[in-house]
N, CA, C and O atoms as a DFTB+ gen file, in Angstrom:
244 C
 N C O
     1  1      10.289      -0.603       7.235
     2  2      10.987      -1.520       8.123
     3  2      10.693      -2.949       7.683
     4  3       9.590      -3.260       7.233
     5  1      11.669      -3.790       7.817
     6  2      11.573      -5.173       7.371
     7  2      11.540      -6.097       8.589
     8  3      12.181      -5.822       9.603
     9  1      10.803      -7.172       8.480
    10  2      10.701      -8.091       9.614
    11  2      11.669      -9.268       9.506
    12  3      11.639     -10.163      10.350
    13  1      12.522      -9.284       8.489
    14  2      13.424     -10.422       8.287
    15  2      14.440     -10.579       9.413
    16  3      14.839     -11.700       9.730
    17  1      14.862      -9.480      10.016
    18  2      15.890      -9.540      11.053
    19  2      15.318      -9.547      12.468
    20  3      16.077      -9.598      13.437
    21  1      14.006      -9.495      12.602
    22  2      13.397      -9.437      13.930
    23  2      13.164     -10.837      14.488
    24  3      12.823     -11.768      13.759
    25  1      13.357     -10.960      15.801
    26  2      13.131     -12.219      16.502
    27  2      11.940     -12.036      17.432
    28  3      11.847     -11.040      18.150
    29  1      11.045     -12.990      17.414
    30  2       9.836     -12.930      18.237
    31  2      10.187     -13.219      19.698
    32  3      10.931     -14.155      19.992
    33  1       9.652     -12.415      20.602
    34  2       9.890     -12.622      22.033
    35  2       9.080     -13.799      22.564
    36  3       9.423     -14.371      23.599
    37  1       8.018     -14.161      21.870
    38  2       7.152     -15.239      22.347
    39  2       7.695     -16.622      21.976
    40  3       7.755     -17.516      22.820
    41  1       8.091     -16.795      20.700
    42  2       8.518     -18.129      20.260
    43  2      10.005     -18.203      19.919
    44  3      10.513     -19.284      19.621
    45  1      10.705     -17.076      19.957
    46  2      12.137     -16.985      19.666
    47  2      12.486     -17.351      18.230
    48  3      13.639     -17.650      17.920
    49  1      11.494     -17.325      17.367
    50  2      11.744     -17.582      15.949
    51  2      11.749     -16.284      15.169
    52  3      11.330     -15.245      15.678
    53  1      12.221     -16.340      13.937
    54  2      12.190     -15.143      13.093
    55  2      10.747     -14.710      12.825
    56  3       9.896     -15.540      12.506
    57  1      10.481     -13.436      12.952
    58  2       9.132     -12.911      12.723
    59  2       8.693     -13.193      11.290
    60  3       7.507     -13.398      11.034
    61  1       9.634     -13.206      10.361
    62  2       9.312     -13.439       8.949
    63  2       8.699     -14.819       8.728
    64  3       7.934     -15.009       7.782
    65  1       9.026     -15.788       9.592
    66  2       8.473     -17.140       9.444
    67  2       7.070     -17.261      10.023
    68  3       6.353     -18.205       9.691
    69  1       6.665     -16.342      10.870
    70  2       5.316     -16.299      11.458
    71  2       4.921     -17.622      12.108
    72  3       3.899     -18.218      11.767
    73  1       5.742     -18.064      13.041
    74  2       5.489     -19.344      13.708
    75  2       4.336     -19.289      14.707
    76  3       3.637     -20.285      14.897
    77  1       4.131     -18.152      15.338
    78  2       3.085     -18.042      16.357
    79  2       2.161     -16.866      16.021
    80  3       2.460     -16.081      15.121
    81  1       1.037     -16.743      16.743
    82  2       0.115     -15.634      16.460
    83  2       0.757     -14.256      16.625
    84  3       0.407     -13.319      15.906
    85  1       1.692     -14.130      17.565
    86  2       2.362     -12.837      17.744
    87  2       3.218     -12.492      16.531
    88  3       3.232     -11.347      16.079
    89  1       3.928     -13.483      16.010
    90  2       4.744     -13.269      14.807
    91  2       3.866     -12.877      13.630
    92  3       4.165     -11.928      12.906
    93  1       2.776     -13.619      13.447
    94  2       1.883     -13.334      12.319
    95  2       1.311     -11.932      12.421
    96  3       1.220     -11.214      11.425
    97  1       0.928     -11.547      13.626
    98  2       0.370     -10.212      13.822
    99  2       1.402      -9.128      13.527
   100  3       1.101      -8.142      12.855
   101  1       2.608      -9.315      14.028
   102  2       3.668      -8.325      13.792
   103  2       4.018      -8.250      12.314
   104  3       4.184      -7.160      11.767
   105  1       4.131      -9.403      11.667
   106  2       4.471      -9.420      10.238
   107  2       3.366      -8.762       9.412
   108  3       3.642      -7.981       8.502
   109  1       2.107      -9.087       9.740
   110  2       0.999      -8.496       8.995
   111  2       0.920      -6.989       9.187
   112  3       0.620      -6.257       8.244
   113  1       1.189      -6.519      10.405
   114  2       1.111      -5.076      10.638
   115  2       2.240      -4.335       9.929
   116  3       2.063      -3.188       9.519
   117  1       3.396      -4.978       9.779
   118  2       4.513      -4.339       9.073
   119  2       4.294      -4.306       7.571
   120  3       4.709      -3.364       6.895
   121  1       3.646      -5.331       7.055
   122  2       3.461      -5.430       5.611
   123  2       2.070      -5.005       5.170
   124  3       1.701      -5.170       4.008
   125  1       1.307      -4.462       6.094
   126  2      -0.045      -4.006       5.762
   127  2       0.043      -2.760       4.899
   128  3       0.699      -1.782       5.256
   129  1      -0.622      -2.812       3.768
   130  2      -0.664      -1.645       2.895
   131  2      -2.085      -1.137       2.845
   132  3      -3.021      -1.892       2.582
   133  1      -2.233       0.110       3.091
   134  2      -3.556       0.714       3.007
   135  2      -3.572       1.671       1.831
   136  3      -2.548       2.240       1.452
   137  1      -4.744       1.832       1.268
   138  2      -4.884       2.716       0.122
   139  2      -4.899       4.155       0.618
   140  3      -5.718       4.529       1.457
   141  1      -3.999       4.938       0.095
   142  2      -3.933       6.354       0.442
   143  2      -3.759       7.154      -0.840
   144  3      -3.036       6.748      -1.750
   145  1      -4.421       8.276      -0.893
   146  2      -4.296       9.134      -2.069
   147  2      -3.076      10.025      -1.876
   148  3      -3.072      10.935      -1.047
   149  1      -2.058       9.746      -2.650
   150  2      -0.842      10.543      -2.606
   151  2      -0.998      11.742      -3.534
   152  3      -1.863      11.730      -4.410
   153  1      -0.195      12.754      -3.364
   154  2      -0.277      13.907      -4.271
   155  2      -0.074      13.515      -5.736
   156  3      -0.713      14.079      -6.624
   157  1       0.802      12.560      -5.986
   158  2       1.036      12.119      -7.356
   159  2      -0.209      11.455      -7.938
   160  3      -0.553      11.682      -9.098
   161  1      -0.880      10.638      -7.136
   162  2      -2.101       9.983      -7.596
   163  2      -3.195      11.009      -7.849
   164  3      -3.935      10.898      -8.826
   165  1      -3.301      11.992      -6.990
   166  2      -4.299      13.039      -7.166
   167  2      -4.044      13.826      -8.449
   168  3      -4.984      14.126      -9.184
   169  1      -2.800      14.157      -8.721
   170  2      -2.454      14.873      -9.956
   171  2      -2.784      14.013     -11.172
   172  3      -3.304      14.524     -12.164
   173  1      -2.491      12.724     -11.109
   174  2      -2.788      11.828     -12.227
   175  2      -4.289      11.732     -12.470
   176  3      -4.727      11.734     -13.621
   177  1      -5.078      11.649     -11.412
   178  2      -6.535      11.576     -11.555
   179  2      -7.071      12.851     -12.178
   180  3      -7.906      12.797     -13.081
   181  1      -6.603      13.996     -11.708
   182  2      -7.045      15.279     -12.262
   183  2      -6.644      15.387     -13.729
   184  3      -7.427      15.870     -14.547
   185  1      -5.441      14.947     -14.071
   186  2      -4.979      15.006     -15.464
   187  2      -5.847      14.136     -16.364
   188  3      -6.201      14.551     -17.467
   189  1      -6.191      12.949     -15.914
   190  2      -7.045      12.059     -16.708
   191  2      -8.431      12.666     -16.876
   192  3      -8.999      12.617     -17.967
   193  1      -8.976      13.232     -15.821
   194  2     -10.297      13.863     -15.923
   195  2     -10.273      15.050     -16.877
   196  3     -11.210      15.236     -17.653
   197  1      -9.226      15.845     -16.830
   198  2      -9.111      16.976     -17.755
   199  2      -8.998      16.503     -19.200
   200  3      -9.594      17.096     -20.099
   201  1      -8.239      15.442     -19.423
   202  2      -8.125      14.905     -20.780
   203  2      -9.469      14.393     -21.279
   204  3      -9.814      14.587     -22.444
   205  1     -10.226      13.744     -20.410
   206  2     -11.555      13.274     -20.796
   207  2     -12.476      14.437     -21.126
   208  3     -13.243      14.367     -22.087
   209  1     -12.410      15.502     -20.344
   210  2     -13.238      16.675     -20.622
   211  2     -12.864      17.310     -21.953
   212  3     -13.743      17.720     -22.711
   213  1     -11.580      17.396     -22.242
   214  2     -11.128      17.961     -23.519
   215  2     -11.601      17.087     -24.677
   216  3     -12.064      17.604     -25.693
   217  1     -11.490      15.779     -24.533
   218  2     -11.948      14.876     -25.590
   219  2     -13.452      14.982     -25.804
   220  3     -13.917      14.981     -26.944
   221  1     -14.203      15.072     -24.735
   222  2     -15.659      15.221     -24.861
   223  2     -16.020      16.547     -25.511
   224  3     -16.918      16.603     -26.351
   225  1     -15.335      17.605     -25.133
   226  2     -15.605      18.919     -25.717
   227  2     -15.253      18.925     -27.202
   228  3     -15.978      19.514     -28.004
   229  1     -14.160      18.284     -27.576
   230  2     -13.761      18.230     -28.985
   231  2     -14.728      17.362     -29.785
   232  3     -14.991      17.645     -30.953
   233  1     -15.243      16.339     -29.183
   234  2     -16.163      15.439     -29.874
   235  2     -17.518      16.106     -30.109
   236  3     -18.113      15.944     -31.175
   237  1     -17.996      16.840     -29.139
   238  2     -19.309      17.492     -29.244
   239  2     -19.227      18.869     -29.887
   240  3     -20.252      19.417     -30.292
   241  1     -18.052      19.428     -29.988
   242  2     -17.933      20.799     -30.488
   243  2     -17.545      20.870     -31.887
   244  3     -17.408      21.963     -32.435
């Protein structure tokens, strides 16, 4: 969801401009990104670890 079209009930300004604390809070909560491990990221991590194990085994073997 985008905050560009939202109007703040407190200051009647666009939320995207963040004129008041309510706007800033709403904009920050909409654009807040948290780190989450997605299935794709998990597969990529496992693939990299497997490649490292294969390289180590080939180097020592």
